[in-house]
Amino acid sequence: MKNSVSERSFHIESGGDDDDDVNNDEYVGEGIGDNYDVSDSSSDGGSPRRSMPNSYNTSWPQSYRQSIDMYSSVTPPTIGFLGTPTLSRLSNSFITSSFKGHTPEIISSLIKPLIPTSKPEEDEQQQQPHRRSSHSLLRPPIRSRRSSSRKLLPDEKPPSAVSHGPPISRNCSYGQAVLNGINVLCGVGILSTPYAVKEGGWIGLSILVVFAILSWYTGILLKHCIDSEPEIETYPDVGQAAFGTAGRLTISIILYVELYACCVEYIILESDNLSSLFPNAHLTIGGLYMNSYVLFAVMTTLTVLPTVWLRDLSILSYISAGGVVASILVVGSLFWVGLVDKVGFTNRGTPLNLSSLPIAIGLYGYCYSGHAVFPNIYSSLKKQNQFPSVLFTTFAICTVMFAGVAVMGYTMFGESTQSQFTLNLPHNLVASKVAVWTTVVNPLTKYALTLTPMALSLEELIPGNQSKTHLYAILIRTVLVISTLFVALSIPFFGLVMSFIGSLFTMLVTLIFPCACFLSIHRTKVTLLQGSLCVLIIAIGVLSSVVGTISSLSRIIHNLN
């Protein structure tokens, strides 16, 4: 990569550094060969190049980089996802050590509660600059990012050399990057792969492999887009480089809505599994009767609501970092129930179901919705030329897991397979209890991490001079959580909602946008083969999106009626 994120964020401020003020044109396209290999010696630990302030972070959303890091890499420093444990010396807070690439202002905003605590009067004047809204704390203006952990007084001049924030750690090894990728991809989508085989048939399972190959290739295209300019760091930056502000806004909104829809899925997932464990649970308050599904949906909402008010998410980091472990436990439990507990793998199934194949397309597409995080994984790599191999290994492992669960689940339960295979497991078995409770606990820890990026983007819109911005932030997050409850109760169809998300949003983010942005950014250097592949992938993405979205919406409307 031409300039790592750490190098791009390191800009020296000095009165005698006028010679370092270079034009962006010196970097755009520099070193891009026919294969777009723009890696330099810094990828292997060589000396860094000069870099510039990031001009892409002046448009909404400015909190995207930090919020997606929070969503994907809030992990204990001992695990070392997207960073190195040595930085844990900076603070006892796991959030501080997780946000290796963020300014002290950003870190301080994430480790304090939304409601500010009272401070001694002697500290009030010094701490006043920190009493701001989250959007002002997360906004990274060029002249306000400091490398020193000590806050400068208003009348104090900075030293002759001040960086624009601590550089993002680039000590992530190959194995750590692969684990990060698996942690992102292996989410709740793995629960519905047996249902996808039921909907599409055995031949439809080949779509999973096709999507894996196409998603791996578009991940590489996304890397080339990031390499095209040293200022590009995130997916919205890629959209802005390709299509201007409209591209940035479009991609950002779609990514945020996709995360919001995932939170809706969490509520449905929790309610489905808990109501299956306790089908007779109910509650009557006044004249309001709540059956088991509604009761557990409300209880789940009340459980996750306090977590979205937190600034310090380190408590959640221990469990949420175990997404890979949770996936292995669920897969192992399914295998144990089928083999050891002798439920058996006897169902033959059907070769192909054309009528419901579009539902399967959306479900398979949902499994590979990780492109929003790939830039973060790329920038964290110690050797960034390993990124294609990291992606290949990640997709290969995840595809084997998805396919294995799909085959085991469908051969165990056949046409009775439900949208989550955990609903089919016999509740009296120990392995079933492990799978179900692992499925229940994991989304509870990830809900706040998933909703926070959207919440922070909305908090950016709060005027910075308001005196009650913390209260506004709580209000925004509360409204978002309650709205996910109402959506989940209105459309309580886990598999169909997942198919809709995979058909509409994932196809755009994973297949269509990376190809379109690549063709726009590298329009003069794209070979005939590259152009043809991109057009083919866009066509596949558009066709899958249209067919899958219409089919899932039709089924949802039919079930509601």
Coordinates of C-alpha atoms in Angstrom, one line a residue:
M1 CA 0.0 0.0 0.0
K2 CA 1.3 3.4 -0.9
N3 CA 0.7 4.9 2.5
S4 CA -0.6 3.1 5.5
V5 CA -3.3 4.6 7.6
S6 CA -0.8 5.4 10.3
E7 CA 1.4 7.3 7.8
R8 CA -1.6 9.1 6.3
S9 CA -2.6 10.3 9.8
F10 CA 0.8 11.5 10.7
H11 CA 1.3 15.1 9.5
I12 CA 4.0 17.3 11.0
E13 CA 3.0 20.8 12.0
S14 CA 6.0 23.1 12.0
G15 CA 6.7 26.6 10.9
G16 CA 9.5 25.4 8.7
D17 CA 7.8 22.5 7.0
D18 CA 6.5 24.4 4.0
D19 CA 8.4 22.1 1.7
D20 CA 6.4 19.2 3.0
D21 CA 3.1 20.7 1.8
V22 CA 2.7 18.6 -1.4
N23 CA -0.1 18.5 -3.8
N24 CA -2.5 15.5 -3.9
D25 CA -1.7 15.1 -7.6
E26 CA 1.8 13.9 -6.7
Y27 CA 0.2 10.8 -5.1
V28 CA -2.9 10.0 -7.1
G29 CA -2.0 7.1 -9.4
E30 CA 1.7 7.2 -8.5
G31 CA 3.2 3.8 -8.5
I32 CA 0.1 2.0 -9.9
G33 CA 1.2 -0.5 -12.5
D34 CA -0.9 -2.7 -14.7
N35 CA -1.7 -4.9 -11.8
Y36 CA -2.3 -2.0 -9.4
D37 CA 0.4 -3.2 -7.1
V38 CA 1.1 -0.1 -5.1
S39 CA 2.7 -1.7 -2.1
D40 CA 5.9 0.0 -1.0
S41 CA 8.7 -0.7 1.4
S42 CA 6.6 0.6 4.3
S43 CA 4.4 -2.4 4.1
D44 CA 7.3 -4.5 5.2
G45 CA 8.6 -2.2 7.8
G46 CA 10.5 0.1 5.5
S47 CA 10.7 3.9 6.0
P48 CA 7.4 5.7 5.7
R49 CA 6.6 8.2 3.0
R50 CA 5.5 11.7 3.6
S51 CA 1.8 12.0 3.9
M52 CA -0.9 14.6 4.2
P53 CA -4.0 15.3 6.3
N54 CA -7.0 13.3 5.2
S55 CA -9.3 15.5 3.2
Y56 CA -11.9 12.8 3.1
N57 CA -12.9 13.2 6.7
T58 CA -14.5 16.6 6.3
S59 CA -17.8 15.2 5.1
W60 CA -20.5 13.3 7.0
P61 CA -20.0 10.7 8.5
Q62 CA -16.7 11.7 10.1
S63 CA -17.1 9.1 12.8
Y64 CA -17.2 6.2 10.4
R65 CA -13.6 5.0 10.9
Q66 CA -13.8 5.1 14.7
S67 CA -17.2 3.6 14.9
I68 CA -16.5 0.7 12.6
D69 CA -13.3 0.0 14.6
M70 CA -15.5 -0.1 17.6
Y71 CA -18.0 -2.4 15.9
S72 CA -15.4 -4.8 14.6
S73 CA -12.4 -4.7 16.9
V74 CA -13.4 -3.9 20.5
T75 CA -11.4 -6.8 21.9
P76 CA -9.2 -7.4 24.9
P77 CA -5.6 -6.3 24.3
T78 CA -4.4 -9.8 25.1
I79 CA -6.1 -11.1 22.0
G80 CA -4.5 -8.5 19.8
F81 CA -7.2 -8.2 17.1
L82 CA -6.4 -5.2 14.9
G83 CA -3.5 -4.1 17.1
T84 CA -0.8 -4.9 19.6
P85 CA -1.1 -5.5 23.3
T86 CA 1.9 -3.4 24.1
L87 CA -0.2 -0.2 23.8
S88 CA -2.3 -1.4 26.8
R89 CA 0.3 0.6 28.9
L90 CA -1.4 3.8 27.7
S91 CA -4.4 3.1 29.9
N92 CA -6.2 0.4 31.9
S93 CA -9.2 0.8 29.7
F94 CA -9.5 -1.9 27.0
I95 CA -11.2 0.6 24.8
T96 CA -8.1 2.8 24.9
S97 CA -5.9 -0.1 23.8
S98 CA -8.4 -1.1 21.2
F99 CA -8.5 2.3 19.6
K100 CA -4.8 2.4 18.6
G101 CA -5.4 4.7 15.7
H102 CA -7.6 7.3 17.3
T103 CA -7.0 10.7 18.9
P104 CA -7.0 11.1 22.7
E105 CA -10.1 13.2 22.3
I106 CA -11.8 10.2 20.7
I107 CA -10.6 7.8 23.3
S108 CA -11.7 10.0 26.1
S109 CA -15.2 10.3 24.6
L110 CA -15.6 6.5 24.4
I111 CA -14.4 5.7 28.0
K112 CA -16.7 8.2 29.8
P113 CA -20.4 7.9 30.4
L114 CA -22.9 9.8 28.4
I115 CA -24.0 11.7 31.5
P116 CA -21.0 13.6 32.7
T117 CA -20.0 13.2 36.3
S118 CA -19.4 16.2 38.6
K119 CA -15.8 17.4 38.8
P120 CA -14.0 19.6 41.3
E121 CA -14.1 23.3 40.5
E122 CA -10.4 23.6 40.1
D123 CA -10.6 21.0 37.2
E124 CA -13.7 22.5 35.6
Q125 CA -11.9 25.1 33.5
Q126 CA -9.3 22.7 32.3
Q127 CA -11.8 19.9 31.4
Q128 CA -14.3 22.3 29.8
P129 CA -13.1 21.5 26.2
H130 CA -14.0 17.8 26.8
R131 CA -17.7 18.6 27.6
R132 CA -18.8 18.3 24.1
S133 CA -21.1 16.2 22.0
S134 CA -20.0 12.9 20.7
H135 CA -19.9 14.1 17.2
S136 CA -17.5 16.9 18.1
L137 CA -15.3 14.4 20.0
L138 CA -15.3 12.0 17.1
R139 CA -14.8 14.6 14.4
P140 CA -11.2 14.6 13.3
P141 CA -10.5 18.1 12.1
I142 CA -7.0 18.5 10.9
R143 CA -5.8 21.1 13.4
S144 CA -7.2 19.5 16.5
R145 CA -5.7 16.0 16.5
R146 CA -2.8 15.7 18.9
S147 CA -0.2 12.9 19.4
S148 CA 0.4 13.8 23.1
S149 CA -1.9 12.4 25.7
R150 CA -1.6 15.7 27.6
K151 CA -4.2 18.2 26.6
L152 CA -2.8 21.6 25.5
L153 CA -4.2 24.7 27.2
P154 CA -6.0 27.2 24.9
D155 CA -3.2 29.7 25.0
E156 CA -0.4 27.1 24.8
K157 CA 1.4 26.6 21.5
P158 CA 2.0 23.1 20.3
P159 CA 5.6 21.9 20.0
S160 CA 7.4 22.2 16.7
A161 CA 6.3 18.7 15.7
V162 CA 2.9 17.4 16.5
S163 CA 1.2 14.5 14.8
H164 CA -2.5 14.3 14.1
G165 CA -3.2 11.5 16.4
P166 CA -1.5 8.2 17.3
P167 CA -0.8 6.1 14.3
I168 CA -2.9 3.0 13.9
S169 CA -0.9 0.0 14.8
R170 CA 0.3 -2.1 11.9
N171 CA 1.5 -5.0 13.9
C172 CA -1.4 -7.3 13.1
S173 CA -0.1 -10.6 12.0
Y174 CA -1.5 -12.9 9.2
G175 CA -3.2 -15.1 11.7
Q176 CA -4.7 -12.2 13.7
A177 CA -6.1 -10.7 10.5
V178 CA -7.7 -14.0 9.5
L179 CA -9.3 -14.3 12.9
N180 CA -10.7 -10.8 12.5
G181 CA -12.1 -11.7 9.2
I182 CA -13.7 -14.9 10.5
N183 CA -15.1 -13.0 13.5
V184 CA -16.8 -10.5 11.1
L185 CA -18.2 -13.0 8.6
C186 CA -19.3 -15.8 10.9
G187 CA -22.3 -14.1 12.5
V188 CA -25.9 -15.1 12.8
G189 CA -25.9 -15.9 9.1
I190 CA -24.5 -19.3 9.8
L191 CA -27.7 -20.3 11.6
S192 CA -29.8 -20.0 8.4
T193 CA -27.6 -21.9 5.9
P194 CA -29.6 -25.2 6.4
Y195 CA -32.8 -23.2 5.8
A196 CA -31.2 -21.8 2.7
V197 CA -30.6 -25.3 1.4
K198 CA -34.2 -26.2 2.2
E199 CA -35.4 -23.1 0.2
G200 CA -33.0 -23.6 -2.8
G201 CA -32.2 -27.3 -2.8
W202 CA -28.8 -29.0 -3.0
I203 CA -27.9 -27.4 -6.4
G204 CA -28.6 -24.0 -4.9
L205 CA -25.8 -24.6 -2.4
S206 CA -23.4 -23.9 -5.3
I207 CA -24.5 -20.2 -5.0
L208 CA -22.7 -20.1 -1.7
V209 CA -19.4 -21.0 -3.3
V210 CA -20.0 -18.5 -6.2
F211 CA -20.7 -15.7 -3.8
A212 CA -17.5 -16.6 -1.8
I213 CA -15.4 -16.3 -4.9
L214 CA -17.0 -13.1 -6.1
S215 CA -16.8 -11.5 -2.6
W216 CA -13.1 -12.4 -2.3
Y217 CA -12.4 -10.7 -5.7
T218 CA -14.4 -7.6 -4.8
G219 CA -12.5 -7.4 -1.6
I220 CA -9.3 -7.2 -3.6
L221 CA -10.9 -4.5 -5.8
L222 CA -11.7 -2.5 -2.7
K223 CA -8.0 -2.7 -1.7
H224 CA -7.0 -1.3 -5.1
C225 CA -9.5 1.6 -4.6
I226 CA -8.0 2.3 -1.2
D227 CA -4.5 2.3 -2.6
S228 CA -5.4 4.8 -5.4
E229 CA -4.9 7.8 -3.0
P230 CA -3.1 8.0 0.3
E231 CA -6.0 9.8 1.9
I232 CA -8.6 7.0 1.4
E233 CA -9.1 5.0 4.5
T234 CA -12.7 3.7 4.7
Y235 CA -15.5 2.5 2.4
P236 CA -17.2 5.9 2.4
D237 CA -13.9 7.4 1.3
V238 CA -13.9 5.0 -1.6
G239 CA -17.4 6.1 -2.6
Q240 CA -16.3 9.7 -2.4
A241 CA -13.2 9.2 -4.5
A242 CA -15.4 7.4 -7.1
F243 CA -18.6 9.4 -7.2
G244 CA -18.1 12.5 -5.0
T245 CA -20.2 13.4 -2.0
A246 CA -23.2 11.6 -3.4
G247 CA -21.2 8.3 -3.5
R248 CA -20.0 8.9 0.1
L249 CA -23.5 9.6 1.4
T250 CA -25.1 6.7 -0.5
I251 CA -22.6 4.1 0.7
S252 CA -22.6 5.4 4.3
I253 CA -26.4 5.3 4.6
I254 CA -26.6 1.8 3.1
L255 CA -23.9 0.6 5.5
Y256 CA -25.7 2.1 8.5
V257 CA -29.1 0.8 7.5
E258 CA -27.6 -2.6 7.1
L259 CA -26.2 -2.5 10.6
Y260 CA -29.6 -1.3 11.9
A261 CA -31.3 -4.2 10.2
C262 CA -28.8 -6.6 11.9
C263 CA -30.0 -5.2 15.2
V264 CA -33.6 -6.0 14.2
E265 CA -32.4 -9.5 13.4
Y266 CA -30.8 -9.8 16.9
I267 CA -34.2 -9.0 18.5
I268 CA -36.0 -11.5 16.4
L269 CA -33.3 -14.1 17.1
E270 CA -33.5 -13.7 20.8
S271 CA -37.3 -13.8 20.9
D272 CA -37.4 -16.9 18.6
N273 CA -34.9 -18.9 20.7
L274 CA -36.1 -17.9 24.1
S275 CA -39.8 -18.4 23.3
S276 CA -38.9 -21.9 22.0
L277 CA -37.2 -22.6 25.3
F278 CA -40.1 -21.2 27.4
P279 CA -43.2 -21.4 25.1
N280 CA -45.6 -20.9 28.0
A281 CA -44.2 -17.7 29.3
H282 CA -46.5 -14.8 29.2
L283 CA -47.3 -11.5 31.0
T284 CA -50.4 -9.5 31.4
I285 CA -50.1 -5.8 32.4
G286 CA -53.5 -4.2 32.9
G287 CA -55.4 -5.1 29.7
L288 CA -52.2 -5.8 27.7
Y289 CA -51.4 -9.4 27.1
M290 CA -47.9 -10.4 25.9
N291 CA -47.3 -13.9 24.7
S292 CA -43.9 -15.5 24.9
Y293 CA -42.5 -14.0 21.7
V294 CA -43.5 -10.4 22.5
L295 CA -42.5 -10.8 26.1
F296 CA -38.9 -12.0 25.3
A297 CA -38.6 -9.3 22.6
V298 CA -39.4 -6.6 25.1
M299 CA -37.1 -8.2 27.7
T300 CA -34.3 -8.3 25.1
T301 CA -34.8 -4.7 24.3
L302 CA -34.7 -3.7 28.0
T303 CA -31.6 -5.8 28.5
V304 CA -29.6 -4.2 25.6
L305 CA -30.9 -0.6 26.2
P306 CA -28.4 0.3 29.0
T307 CA -25.5 -1.1 27.0
V308 CA -26.1 1.4 24.2
W309 CA -25.8 4.2 26.7
L310 CA -22.3 3.2 27.6
R311 CA -19.2 5.0 26.4
D312 CA -16.8 2.3 27.8
L313 CA -17.6 -0.9 25.9
S314 CA -14.7 -2.8 27.4
I315 CA -17.1 -4.9 29.5
L316 CA -18.7 -6.2 26.2
S317 CA -15.3 -6.7 24.6
Y318 CA -14.5 -10.0 26.3
I319 CA -17.6 -11.8 25.0
S320 CA -18.0 -10.0 21.7
A321 CA -14.4 -10.9 20.8
G322 CA -15.4 -14.5 21.1
G323 CA -17.5 -14.6 17.9
V324 CA -15.2 -17.2 16.4
V325 CA -15.4 -19.3 19.6
A326 CA -19.2 -19.0 19.6
S327 CA -19.4 -20.1 16.0
I328 CA -17.3 -23.1 16.7
L329 CA -19.4 -24.0 19.7
V330 CA -22.6 -23.8 17.7
V331 CA -21.2 -25.8 14.8
G332 CA -19.7 -28.4 17.2
S333 CA -23.0 -28.7 19.0
L334 CA -24.9 -29.3 15.8
F335 CA -22.4 -32.0 14.8
W336 CA -22.6 -33.6 18.3
V337 CA -26.4 -33.7 18.3
G338 CA -26.4 -35.4 14.9
L339 CA -23.6 -37.9 15.4
V340 CA -23.2 -38.6 19.2
D341 CA -26.8 -38.0 20.2
K342 CA -27.8 -40.0 17.1
V343 CA -30.4 -37.6 15.7
G344 CA -28.9 -38.8 12.4
F345 CA -28.2 -37.5 8.9
T346 CA -30.9 -39.3 7.0
N347 CA -32.9 -36.7 5.1
R348 CA -32.2 -36.7 1.3
G349 CA -33.8 -33.4 0.5
T350 CA -34.6 -32.0 -3.0
P351 CA -32.1 -31.2 -5.8
L352 CA -33.5 -27.8 -6.7
N353 CA -36.4 -25.6 -5.7
L354 CA -36.7 -22.9 -8.3
S355 CA -39.8 -21.2 -6.8
S356 CA -38.0 -20.4 -3.5
L357 CA -34.4 -20.2 -4.9
P358 CA -34.4 -16.4 -4.7
I359 CA -34.8 -16.6 -0.9
A360 CA -31.7 -18.8 -0.7
I361 CA -29.8 -16.3 -2.8
G362 CA -30.4 -13.6 -0.2
L363 CA -29.5 -15.9 2.7
Y364 CA -26.2 -17.0 1.0
G365 CA -25.4 -13.3 0.2
Y366 CA -25.9 -12.3 3.8
C367 CA -23.1 -14.6 4.9
Y368 CA -20.5 -12.5 3.1
S369 CA -21.4 -9.0 4.3
G370 CA -18.0 -8.0 5.7
H371 CA -16.7 -5.5 3.2
A372 CA -17.4 -2.5 5.5
V373 CA -14.6 -3.8 7.8
F374 CA -12.1 -5.0 5.3
P375 CA -10.4 -1.6 5.0
N376 CA -9.7 -1.7 8.8
I377 CA -8.2 -5.2 8.5
Y378 CA -6.1 -4.1 5.5
S379 CA -4.7 -1.0 7.3
S380 CA -3.9 -3.0 10.4
L381 CA -1.7 -5.6 8.6
K382 CA 2.0 -5.6 9.3
K383 CA 2.6 -6.9 5.8
Q384 CA -0.2 -5.4 3.7
N385 CA 0.8 -7.4 0.6
Q386 CA -0.6 -10.4 2.4
F387 CA -4.1 -9.0 2.3
P388 CA -5.3 -11.0 -0.7
S389 CA -4.1 -14.2 1.0
V390 CA -5.7 -13.2 4.3
L391 CA -9.0 -12.7 2.5
F392 CA -8.7 -16.0 0.6
T393 CA -8.0 -17.9 3.9
T394 CA -10.9 -16.1 5.6
F395 CA -13.4 -16.8 2.9
A396 CA -12.2 -20.4 2.5
I397 CA -12.6 -21.2 6.2
C398 CA -16.0 -19.4 6.5
T399 CA -17.3 -21.1 3.3
V400 CA -16.4 -24.5 4.7
M401 CA -18.1 -23.7 8.0
F402 CA -21.2 -22.4 6.2
A403 CA -21.4 -25.4 3.8
G404 CA -20.8 -27.8 6.6
V405 CA -23.6 -26.4 8.8
A406 CA -25.9 -26.3 5.8
V407 CA -25.3 -29.9 4.9
M408 CA -25.5 -31.2 8.5
G409 CA -28.6 -29.2 9.4
Y410 CA -30.6 -30.0 6.3
T411 CA -29.7 -33.7 6.3
M412 CA -30.7 -33.8 10.0
F413 CA -34.1 -32.0 9.8
G414 CA -35.0 -32.0 6.1
E415 CA -38.1 -30.1 5.1
S416 CA -38.9 -29.3 8.7
T417 CA -35.7 -27.1 8.9
Q418 CA -36.6 -23.7 10.4
S419 CA -35.0 -20.3 9.8
Q420 CA -32.5 -21.0 12.6
F421 CA -31.3 -24.6 13.1
T422 CA -31.2 -24.0 16.8
L423 CA -35.0 -24.0 16.8
N424 CA -34.9 -27.6 15.5
L425 CA -32.5 -29.0 18.1
P426 CA -34.0 -31.2 20.8
H427 CA -34.1 -29.1 24.0
N428 CA -33.5 -32.0 26.3
L429 CA -29.9 -32.6 25.0
V430 CA -26.9 -30.9 26.6
A431 CA -25.3 -30.0 23.3
S432 CA -28.6 -28.4 22.2
K433 CA -28.6 -26.2 25.4
V434 CA -25.0 -25.2 24.7
A435 CA -25.9 -24.2 21.1
V436 CA -29.1 -22.3 22.0
W437 CA -27.6 -20.4 25.0
T438 CA -24.5 -19.5 23.0
T439 CA -26.8 -18.2 20.3
V440 CA -28.8 -16.2 22.8
V441 CA -25.8 -14.6 24.7
N442 CA -23.6 -13.6 21.8
P443 CA -26.1 -11.1 20.1
L444 CA -26.7 -9.5 23.5
T445 CA -23.1 -8.5 23.6
K446 CA -22.9 -7.4 20.0
Y447 CA -26.1 -5.3 19.9
A448 CA -24.5 -2.1 21.3
L449 CA -21.4 -2.5 19.1
T450 CA -23.6 -2.9 16.0
L451 CA -25.9 0.0 16.8
T452 CA -23.2 2.4 17.9
P453 CA -21.9 3.4 14.4
M454 CA -25.3 4.5 13.3
A455 CA -25.9 6.3 16.6
L456 CA -22.6 8.2 16.4
S457 CA -23.3 9.2 12.8
L458 CA -26.6 10.7 13.9
E459 CA -25.0 12.4 16.9
E460 CA -22.7 14.2 14.5
L461 CA -25.7 16.1 13.3
I462 CA -26.3 17.6 16.8
P463 CA -25.1 21.2 16.8
G464 CA -21.9 21.5 18.8
N465 CA -23.0 24.4 20.9
Q466 CA -25.9 22.7 22.6
S467 CA -25.6 22.4 26.3
K468 CA -27.5 19.1 26.6
T469 CA -25.8 17.0 23.9
H470 CA -25.2 14.0 26.2
L471 CA -29.0 13.9 26.8
Y472 CA -29.6 14.2 23.1
A473 CA -27.2 11.2 22.5
I474 CA -29.1 9.1 25.1
L475 CA -32.4 10.1 23.4
I476 CA -31.1 9.1 19.9
R477 CA -29.8 5.7 21.1
T478 CA -33.0 5.0 23.0
V479 CA -35.2 5.8 20.1
L480 CA -33.1 3.6 17.8
V481 CA -33.3 0.7 20.2
I482 CA -37.1 1.0 20.7
S483 CA -37.6 1.3 16.9
T484 CA -35.7 -2.0 16.4
L485 CA -38.2 -3.6 18.8
F486 CA -41.2 -2.3 16.9
V487 CA -39.7 -3.4 13.5
A488 CA -38.9 -6.9 15.0
L489 CA -42.5 -7.2 16.3
S490 CA -44.0 -6.0 13.0
I491 CA -41.9 -8.4 10.8
P492 CA -41.1 -11.4 13.0
F493 CA -39.6 -13.5 10.2
F494 CA -35.9 -14.1 10.8
G495 CA -35.1 -16.0 7.6
L496 CA -37.1 -13.7 5.3
V497 CA -35.7 -10.5 6.9
M498 CA -32.2 -11.9 6.5
S499 CA -32.9 -12.8 2.9
F500 CA -34.1 -9.2 2.3
I501 CA -31.0 -7.7 3.9
G502 CA -28.8 -10.1 1.9
S503 CA -30.5 -9.4 -1.4
L504 CA -30.8 -5.6 -1.1
F505 CA -28.0 -4.3 1.1
T506 CA -25.3 -7.0 0.9
M507 CA -25.4 -7.3 -2.9
L508 CA -24.9 -3.5 -3.1
V509 CA -22.1 -3.4 -0.5
T510 CA -20.3 -6.6 -1.5
L511 CA -20.7 -7.0 -5.2
I512 CA -22.0 -3.8 -7.0
F513 CA -20.3 -0.9 -5.2
P514 CA -16.7 -2.3 -5.2
C515 CA -16.8 -3.0 -8.9
A516 CA -18.5 0.3 -9.7
C517 CA -16.0 2.3 -7.6
F518 CA -13.0 0.4 -9.1
L519 CA -14.1 1.2 -12.6
S520 CA -14.7 4.8 -11.8
I521 CA -11.4 5.4 -9.9
H522 CA -9.2 3.4 -12.2
R523 CA -11.1 4.1 -15.4
T524 CA -8.0 4.8 -17.5
K525 CA -6.0 1.8 -16.3
V526 CA -8.6 -1.0 -16.2
T527 CA -7.8 -3.9 -18.5
L528 CA -10.3 -5.6 -20.8
L529 CA -10.4 -8.6 -18.5
Q530 CA -10.8 -6.5 -15.3
G531 CA -13.6 -4.5 -16.9
S532 CA -15.4 -7.5 -18.2
L533 CA -15.2 -9.2 -14.8
C534 CA -16.5 -6.1 -13.1
V535 CA -19.4 -5.8 -15.5
L536 CA -20.3 -9.4 -15.0
I537 CA -20.2 -9.2 -11.2
I538 CA -22.3 -6.0 -11.3
A539 CA -24.8 -7.8 -13.5
I540 CA -24.9 -10.8 -11.1
G541 CA -25.3 -8.5 -8.2
V542 CA -28.1 -6.5 -9.8
L543 CA -30.0 -9.6 -10.9
S544 CA -29.6 -11.3 -7.5
S545 CA -30.6 -8.1 -5.7
V546 CA -33.8 -7.6 -7.8
V547 CA -34.9 -11.2 -7.7
G548 CA -34.1 -11.8 -4.1
T549 CA -35.6 -8.5 -2.8
I550 CA -38.9 -9.0 -4.7
S551 CA -39.2 -12.6 -3.6
S552 CA -38.4 -11.9 0.1
L553 CA -40.7 -8.9 0.2
S554 CA -43.5 -10.9 -1.4
R555 CA -43.1 -13.7 1.2
I556 CA -43.0 -11.2 4.0
I557 CA -46.2 -9.5 2.8
H558 CA -47.9 -12.8 2.3
N559 CA -47.0 -14.0 5.8
L560 CA -48.3 -10.7 7.3
N561 CA -51.6 -11.1 5.5

